Every structure is written in structure tokens, then in C-alpha cells.
Amino acid sequence: MKFELKNIVRENIAKLKAYSSARDEFEEATADMVFLDANENPFQNGVNRYPDPKQKSVKVLLSELKGIPTSQILLGNGSDEVLDLLFRAFCEPKEDNVVFLPPTYGMYGVLAELNNIETKEVLLTEAFDIRVDETLQVITDKSKIIFLCSPNNPSGNAFSEEKIKAIVEGFNGLVVIDEAYIDFSGQESWLEKLNKYPNLIITQTLSKAFGMAGIRLGICYASEEIIEVLNRIKPPYNVNELTQQKAKERLLKYNEVEKEIETILNQRNLLEVALVEVSYVSKIYPSDANFVLVKVDDATKRYNQLIEKGIVIRNRTTQPLCENTLRLTVGTASENKKLIEALKIIE
Ligand SMILES: *Cc1c(COP(=O)(O)O)cnc(C)c1O
């Protein structure tokens, strides 16, 4: 069966007309115009006006950087809002289901529960790779979205092009590839394949490599058709003015972002080398991200010992396939040095 978006969109959403804000109804602002249409306070303080609901100037910069037209970009209040919009647009509560592959990002499950959508979970392999056949076998005619997180959190690895392709081509619902960590990966982004696959949705974020977790800006790339649906249901002013300004400043200085990524990758290598020397670390999982997952003798004990030394990492021991693992975010050179010293002292 061929992928058809009209078979995927919820009936009420297909019929919905977007809320039209004052700024939607009159866009062509020129400096000498008088705006008395949105009940704003007229006294200028930098944020007295509503932000651009389409975030045009942010999208133009992203479009230049990523080579994707602005009509195929949707912005949200973090990727978490983007993911929630996907549930609300395409998954009928108490009827449809979504598929994801644990251990992975916790938000897919939380958002499914919040939206009252059944989940089908297919574990990754011991090496945290996709079980393609099992994943495609679990889908039903009510399966709307498969979430692939690549590079995956918390395991750190990116999935091969071949495995992802098998999922994208083998499913006639939507496949979301969460590329939150793609800028740290040796694997290529799936962005350039976007126009080949009408069922493909790629999410990225400014929270990790771009160093802007505090402004909350998530990005969704998809077909114009999918973006049109999401634009209709998003809250009109979901990305605030301060966020748009900060994002633009950073996007204009992408060379700084690149330098930081390079530094973080060098630090990741040093951290991996140092971890080999820690006696109770039995496994260092290969990382395509800005963190490293390690297996230790007793994750909870080591976690608590590090807290006592003033260092907070993430204990992942309760996650499937992650017994006695710790997730270490790569910090600055001096932070990583402190981590390594502490890891050695507590031996
Ligand atoms: C950190 C992270 C995100 C980022 O979410 P934001 O809401 O954009 O901050 C998305 N996906 C995964 C897998 C992550 O680890």
C-alpha cells in the first residue's frame, strides 16, 4: 500500500481551520505603519509586540544552513512540543498506536500516555541496534508513527542507513527520526532524503550541539503537506520573541557552533580513553553523541559516590538493556578532568 497523508491525519484535524491571529491577518509591516490590531501595549520595550507566528526570519537562516525550503520547516517550543503536535495531528486517542524502540528517549512514551495512545515497544538488540523484522511485524493498521532516535539516547549510537531505510520503506505510516544529536555523529543526517520519502519526518533541536537548551527551540522537517497540517494546529505564538532573537544570533555565528562541536568531540575521545583505565568500568559503548554510556559494577553505588564528590551524572540502570549503566555527558576539559579524577578516587 502506498503512503497517503490523508489516511494518517485525524478526521477532526483534517477539518480544522487554523486560528487566525492579528499578525496572521496582516503581515506586510513597514516601519511607518500604525498597528492597533492586537491589543498590545504601544510603548516600546523590545517585547511589547507579539512575535512572528511563522518565525520567518529564523526559518530563512535554518533553510540556508540545512538546504531545506522554509515551507518544509516547523518550529516548536523545544522538540518536545513538536513531538506532541505529531501525536495530536495523527494519532486518534484510544484507537491508534505508535511504535518505539527502547531503551530510548522517554518523551515518546510520556507523550503517548498523555495523548491516550497505545504504544508498541520493540527492544533494540544487546548492541542497541534496530530489530527490523520484529519492528515491522508489530505494526497494525492502527499504527501511525514509528519513532527512531538516531543517535539514540541513552545508548549513544546512530543506526545504519540500511536499517533506517528498511523501516522507512517498510512502513506506510509516518517515521520520525529524532536527530537531536546528529551534529555529533559520523553518520549523515536524513535531511537530504526528505523529498524521497513522503512519510519521513526529521526532528532536530538547538538544545544540544547549538548550546541553547534554555531558549527551547525544536525543529521539524517534513513534506510541505505534513508541515501544513502541523502549522494549522500549533499554538499561534508558540516560539517567543526572545527565543527567535537568540536563535538568529546563534545561527548567524554557526562557525562558533562548529568549533564547540569539535571541542566536545575531542573531549569525548579523551574521556573514552580515560574510562578504559577505570577498573570497575566493564564496557564503554560507542558514541555518536555528546555523551558516553558505560557499564559498571554497581551503577547506583557509583552514582551516589559521584554525587558525594559533587558530580551529577545519569544513572540509567532501570532502563531496559541498561542494567548497571551510567550516562556521562561530555563537559568542558576541566569538568571532564574532575569527573575522571573522581571516578578514579572512588575505586
Ligand atoms: C535532548 C533531546 C531532545 C531535545 O529536546 P528539546 O525539547 O528540543 O530540548 C530531543 N530528543 C532527544 C532524544 C533528546 O535526547
Coordinates of C-alpha atoms and ligand atoms in Angstrom, one line a residue:
M1 CA 0.0 0.0 0.0
K2 CA 1.2 3.5 -0.8
F3 CA 1.6 6.2 1.8
E4 CA -1.2 8.7 1.7
L5 CA -1.2 11.5 4.3
K6 CA -5.0 11.8 4.1
N7 CA -5.2 8.3 5.6
I8 CA -3.0 9.3 8.5
V9 CA -4.4 12.7 9.6
R10 CA -7.1 12.5 12.3
E11 CA -10.5 13.3 11.0
N12 CA -11.2 16.4 13.3
I13 CA -7.7 17.8 12.4
A14 CA -8.4 17.4 8.6
K15 CA -11.5 19.5 9.0
L16 CA -9.9 22.1 11.4
K17 CA -9.3 25.7 10.3
A18 CA -6.4 27.4 11.9
Y19 CA -6.9 30.1 14.5
S20 CA -6.1 33.4 12.7
S21 CA -4.1 35.8 14.9
A22 CA -3.9 39.5 14.2
R23 CA -0.4 39.0 13.0
D24 CA -1.5 36.3 10.5
E25 CA -4.2 38.6 9.1
F26 CA -1.8 41.5 8.4
E27 CA 1.8 40.5 7.8
E28 CA 3.3 43.2 5.5
A29 CA 4.6 45.5 8.1
T30 CA 6.5 48.6 7.1
A31 CA 8.2 50.9 9.6
D32 CA 5.8 53.8 9.3
M33 CA 2.6 51.8 9.9
V34 CA 0.4 52.1 12.9
F35 CA -0.5 48.8 14.5
L36 CA -3.7 48.9 16.5
D37 CA -5.0 45.4 15.8
A38 CA -3.7 43.1 18.5
N39 CA -4.4 45.0 21.8
E40 CA -0.7 45.2 22.5
N41 CA 0.8 47.9 24.8
P42 CA 2.1 50.5 22.4
F43 CA 5.1 51.6 24.5
Q44 CA 8.3 50.0 23.1
N45 CA 10.4 47.8 25.3
G46 CA 11.7 45.2 22.8
V47 CA 9.0 42.7 23.6
N48 CA 5.7 44.6 23.7
R49 CA 4.6 43.2 20.3
Y50 CA 3.6 39.6 19.6
P51 CA 6.3 37.5 17.9
D52 CA 6.1 36.4 14.3
P53 CA 3.8 33.4 14.4
K54 CA 5.6 31.9 11.4
Q55 CA 9.1 32.7 12.6
K56 CA 10.0 33.6 9.1
S57 CA 13.5 35.1 9.7
V58 CA 14.6 32.1 11.9
K59 CA 13.4 29.7 9.2
V60 CA 15.3 31.6 6.5
L61 CA 18.5 31.1 8.4
L62 CA 17.8 27.4 9.1
S63 CA 16.9 27.0 5.5
E64 CA 20.2 28.4 4.3
L65 CA 22.1 26.3 6.8
K66 CA 20.3 23.0 6.1
G67 CA 19.3 23.4 2.5
I68 CA 15.6 22.7 3.2
P69 CA 12.9 25.2 2.0
T70 CA 11.1 27.2 4.7
S71 CA 7.8 25.6 3.6
Q72 CA 9.2 22.3 4.9
I73 CA 10.1 23.6 8.4
L74 CA 8.0 23.9 11.5
L75 CA 9.4 25.3 14.8
G76 CA 8.3 24.5 18.3
N77 CA 8.9 25.2 21.9
G78 CA 11.6 22.5 22.1
S79 CA 11.4 19.2 20.2
D80 CA 9.0 18.1 22.9
E81 CA 6.3 20.5 21.6
V82 CA 7.0 19.3 18.0
L83 CA 6.6 15.6 19.1
D84 CA 3.4 16.5 20.9
L85 CA 2.0 18.2 17.8
L86 CA 2.7 15.0 15.8
F87 CA 0.6 12.9 18.3
R88 CA -2.2 15.4 18.2
A89 CA -2.3 15.7 14.4
F90 CA -2.0 12.0 13.5
C91 CA -2.9 9.7 16.4
E92 CA -6.6 9.2 17.4
P93 CA -6.8 8.6 21.2
K94 CA -7.9 5.1 22.3
E95 CA -7.7 3.9 18.7
D96 CA -4.3 4.4 17.1
N97 CA -0.9 3.2 18.3
V98 CA 2.7 4.3 17.9
V99 CA 5.9 2.2 17.9
F100 CA 9.2 2.9 19.6
L101 CA 12.4 1.0 20.4
P102 CA 13.6 1.0 24.0
P103 CA 15.9 1.9 25.6
T104 CA 15.2 5.3 24.1
Y105 CA 14.1 8.9 24.8
G106 CA 11.5 8.9 27.5
M107 CA 9.3 11.6 25.9
Y108 CA 7.8 9.3 23.2
G109 CA 6.2 7.1 25.9
V110 CA 5.2 10.1 28.1
L111 CA 3.5 11.9 25.2
A112 CA 1.8 8.7 24.1
E113 CA 0.3 8.3 27.5
L114 CA -0.6 11.9 27.8
N115 CA -2.5 11.7 24.4
N116 CA -4.0 8.3 25.3
I117 CA -2.3 6.5 22.5
E118 CA -1.3 2.8 22.8
T119 CA 2.4 2.0 22.5
K120 CA 4.1 -0.9 20.9
E121 CA 7.6 -1.3 22.1
V122 CA 10.3 -3.5 20.4
L123 CA 13.5 -3.7 22.3
L124 CA 16.8 -2.9 20.5
T125 CA 19.4 -5.7 20.3
E126 CA 22.0 -6.1 23.1
A127 CA 24.3 -3.9 20.9
F128 CA 21.4 -1.3 20.7
D129 CA 20.7 -1.9 17.0
I130 CA 17.2 -2.0 15.4
R131 CA 15.4 -5.3 15.1
V132 CA 13.9 -4.5 11.7
D133 CA 11.8 -7.7 11.2
E134 CA 10.3 -7.6 14.7
T135 CA 9.6 -3.9 14.3
L136 CA 7.8 -4.3 11.0
Q137 CA 5.9 -7.3 12.4
V138 CA 4.5 -5.4 15.4
I139 CA 2.7 -2.7 13.3
T140 CA -1.0 -2.9 12.7
D141 CA -3.4 -0.9 10.5
K142 CA -3.8 1.4 13.5
S143 CA 0.0 2.1 13.7
K144 CA 0.6 5.8 12.8
I145 CA 4.1 6.6 13.8
I146 CA 7.4 4.8 14.3
F147 CA 9.9 6.8 16.4
L148 CA 13.6 6.2 15.6
C149 CA 16.1 8.1 17.7
S150 CA 19.4 8.3 15.9
P151 CA 21.9 8.9 17.5
N152 CA 19.9 7.1 20.3
N153 CA 19.6 8.4 23.8
P154 CA 20.7 6.8 26.2
S155 CA 22.9 4.3 24.2
G156 CA 24.7 7.0 22.1
N157 CA 24.9 5.0 18.8
A158 CA 23.5 6.1 15.5
F159 CA 21.6 3.5 13.4
S160 CA 22.9 2.4 10.0
E161 CA 21.4 3.9 6.9
E162 CA 20.4 0.4 5.8
K163 CA 18.4 -0.3 8.9
I164 CA 16.6 3.0 8.9
K165 CA 15.9 2.7 5.2
A166 CA 14.3 -0.7 5.8
I167 CA 11.9 0.9 8.4
V168 CA 11.1 4.0 6.3
E169 CA 10.4 1.9 3.2
G170 CA 8.7 -1.0 5.0
F171 CA 6.0 1.1 6.8
N172 CA 3.2 3.1 5.2
G173 CA 2.7 5.3 8.3
L174 CA 5.0 8.1 9.5
V175 CA 8.6 7.5 10.5
V176 CA 10.0 10.2 12.8
I177 CA 13.8 10.2 13.0
D178 CA 14.8 12.2 16.1
E179 CA 18.2 13.7 15.2
A180 CA 18.8 15.7 18.4
Y181 CA 22.4 14.6 18.5
I182 CA 23.1 14.4 14.7
D183 CA 25.7 17.2 14.8
F184 CA 28.0 14.9 16.9
S185 CA 27.6 11.9 14.7
G186 CA 29.7 10.4 12.0
Q187 CA 26.5 9.2 10.3
E188 CA 24.8 11.6 7.9
S189 CA 21.5 13.3 8.6
W190 CA 18.5 12.0 6.8
L191 CA 17.5 15.6 5.8
E192 CA 18.7 15.2 2.2
K193 CA 16.5 12.2 1.7
L194 CA 13.4 14.1 2.9
N195 CA 11.9 14.6 -0.6
K196 CA 12.4 11.0 -1.5
Y197 CA 10.2 9.8 1.4
P198 CA 6.8 11.5 1.9
N199 CA 6.3 9.6 5.2
L200 CA 9.6 10.8 6.7
I201 CA 9.7 13.4 9.5
I202 CA 13.0 14.6 11.0
T203 CA 13.3 16.5 14.2
Q204 CA 16.3 18.4 15.4
T205 CA 16.8 20.9 18.2
L206 CA 19.0 23.8 19.3
S207 CA 19.3 22.3 22.7
K208 CA 22.4 20.2 22.3
A209 CA 25.1 21.0 19.7
F210 CA 23.9 24.6 19.3
G211 CA 24.1 25.1 23.1
M212 CA 20.7 26.7 23.5
A213 CA 18.7 24.3 25.7
G214 CA 17.5 27.3 27.7
I215 CA 15.7 29.0 24.8
R216 CA 13.6 26.0 23.8
L217 CA 13.7 25.7 20.1
G218 CA 12.8 22.5 18.3
I219 CA 12.7 22.0 14.6
C220 CA 10.6 19.7 12.4
Y221 CA 11.5 19.0 8.8
A222 CA 8.9 17.2 6.6
S223 CA 6.9 17.4 3.4
E224 CA 5.0 20.7 2.7
E225 CA 1.9 18.7 3.2
I226 CA 2.8 17.5 6.7
I227 CA 4.1 20.9 7.7
E228 CA 0.8 22.5 6.6
V229 CA -1.2 20.2 8.9
L230 CA 1.2 21.0 11.9
N231 CA 1.0 24.7 11.2
R232 CA -2.8 24.6 11.5
I233 CA -2.7 23.1 14.9
K234 CA 0.2 24.7 16.6
P235 CA -0.5 27.5 19.1
P236 CA -0.1 30.7 17.1
Y237 CA 2.7 32.3 19.2
N238 CA 4.5 29.0 20.3
V239 CA 8.0 30.4 19.8
N240 CA 8.5 33.6 21.8
E241 CA 10.3 36.8 20.6
L242 CA 13.4 36.3 22.9
T243 CA 13.9 32.8 21.6
Q244 CA 13.6 33.9 18.0
Q245 CA 16.2 36.7 18.6
K246 CA 18.7 34.4 20.4
A247 CA 18.3 31.7 17.8
K248 CA 19.0 34.1 14.9
E249 CA 22.2 35.4 16.7
R250 CA 23.5 31.9 17.1
L251 CA 22.6 30.7 13.6
L252 CA 24.5 33.7 12.2
K253 CA 27.6 32.5 14.1
Y254 CA 27.5 28.9 13.0
N255 CA 31.3 28.8 12.9
E256 CA 31.3 29.1 16.7
V257 CA 28.9 26.2 17.0
E258 CA 31.2 24.1 14.7
K259 CA 34.2 24.9 17.0
E260 CA 32.3 23.9 20.1
I261 CA 31.2 20.6 18.4
E262 CA 34.8 19.9 17.5
T263 CA 36.0 20.6 21.1
I264 CA 33.2 18.4 22.5
L265 CA 34.2 15.5 20.2
N266 CA 37.9 15.8 21.1
Q267 CA 36.9 15.8 24.8
R268 CA 34.7 12.8 24.2
N269 CA 37.7 10.9 22.8
L270 CA 39.8 11.8 25.8
L271 CA 37.1 10.8 28.1
E272 CA 36.7 7.4 26.4
V273 CA 40.5 6.8 26.6
A274 CA 40.5 7.7 30.3
L275 CA 37.5 5.5 31.1
V276 CA 39.4 2.4 29.9
E277 CA 41.7 2.9 33.0
V278 CA 38.8 2.9 35.5
S279 CA 38.8 -0.6 37.0
Y280 CA 35.1 -1.0 37.6
V281 CA 34.1 0.2 34.1
S282 CA 33.5 -3.0 32.1
K283 CA 32.1 -1.5 28.9
I284 CA 32.3 1.8 27.1
Y285 CA 29.5 1.9 24.4
P286 CA 30.5 3.6 21.1
S287 CA 29.1 7.1 21.0
D288 CA 27.8 9.2 18.1
A289 CA 26.6 11.8 20.6
N290 CA 27.9 14.3 23.3
F291 CA 27.6 11.6 26.0
V292 CA 29.0 8.2 26.7
L293 CA 27.2 5.2 28.2
V294 CA 29.3 3.0 30.4
K295 CA 28.6 -0.3 32.2
V296 CA 30.0 -0.5 35.7
D297 CA 29.9 -3.0 38.6
D298 CA 27.2 -1.2 40.6
A299 CA 25.6 1.8 38.9
T300 CA 23.6 3.1 41.9
K301 CA 26.6 2.8 44.2
R302 CA 28.9 4.7 41.8
Y303 CA 26.2 7.3 41.1
N304 CA 25.9 8.1 44.8
Q305 CA 29.7 8.2 45.3
L306 CA 30.0 10.7 42.4
I307 CA 27.2 12.9 43.9
E308 CA 29.2 13.0 47.1
K309 CA 32.1 14.3 45.1
G310 CA 29.8 17.0 43.6
I311 CA 29.4 15.4 40.2
V312 CA 26.0 14.6 38.8
I313 CA 25.7 12.1 36.0
R314 CA 22.7 10.0 34.9
N315 CA 22.0 6.5 36.3
R316 CA 20.3 4.5 33.6
T317 CA 20.2 1.2 35.4
T318 CA 16.4 0.9 35.4
Q319 CA 16.2 1.2 31.6
P320 CA 15.8 -1.9 29.5
L321 CA 19.1 -3.5 28.4
C322 CA 20.9 -0.8 30.5
E323 CA 21.4 -2.6 33.8
N324 CA 24.3 -1.0 35.7
T325 CA 24.9 1.7 33.2
L326 CA 25.7 5.3 33.7
R327 CA 25.3 8.1 31.1
L328 CA 28.1 10.7 31.2
T329 CA 27.6 14.0 29.4
V330 CA 30.8 15.4 27.9
G331 CA 31.6 18.7 29.6
T332 CA 34.4 21.2 29.4
A333 CA 38.0 20.0 29.6
S334 CA 38.2 20.9 33.3
E335 CA 34.8 19.3 34.1
N336 CA 35.8 16.1 32.4
K337 CA 39.1 16.1 34.3
K338 CA 37.2 16.4 37.6
L339 CA 34.9 13.5 36.5
I340 CA 37.9 11.3 35.7
E341 CA 39.7 12.1 38.9
A342 CA 36.5 11.4 40.9
L343 CA 36.0 8.1 39.1
K344 CA 39.5 7.0 40.0
I345 CA 39.3 8.1 43.6
I346 CA 36.2 6.1 44.3
E347 CA 37.9 2.9 43.1
Ligands
LIG1 C1 17.7 16.3 24.4 C2 16.8 15.5 23.5 C3 15.9 16.2 22.7 C4 15.7 17.7 22.9 O1 14.5 18.1 23.3 P1 14.2 19.7 23.3 O2 12.8 19.7 23.8 O3 14.4 20.2 21.9 O4 15.1 20.3 24.3 C5 15.1 15.6 21.8 N1 15.3 14.2 21.6 C6 16.2 13.5 22.3 C7 16.4 12.1 22.0 C8 17.0 14.2 23.3 O5 17.9 13.5 24.0

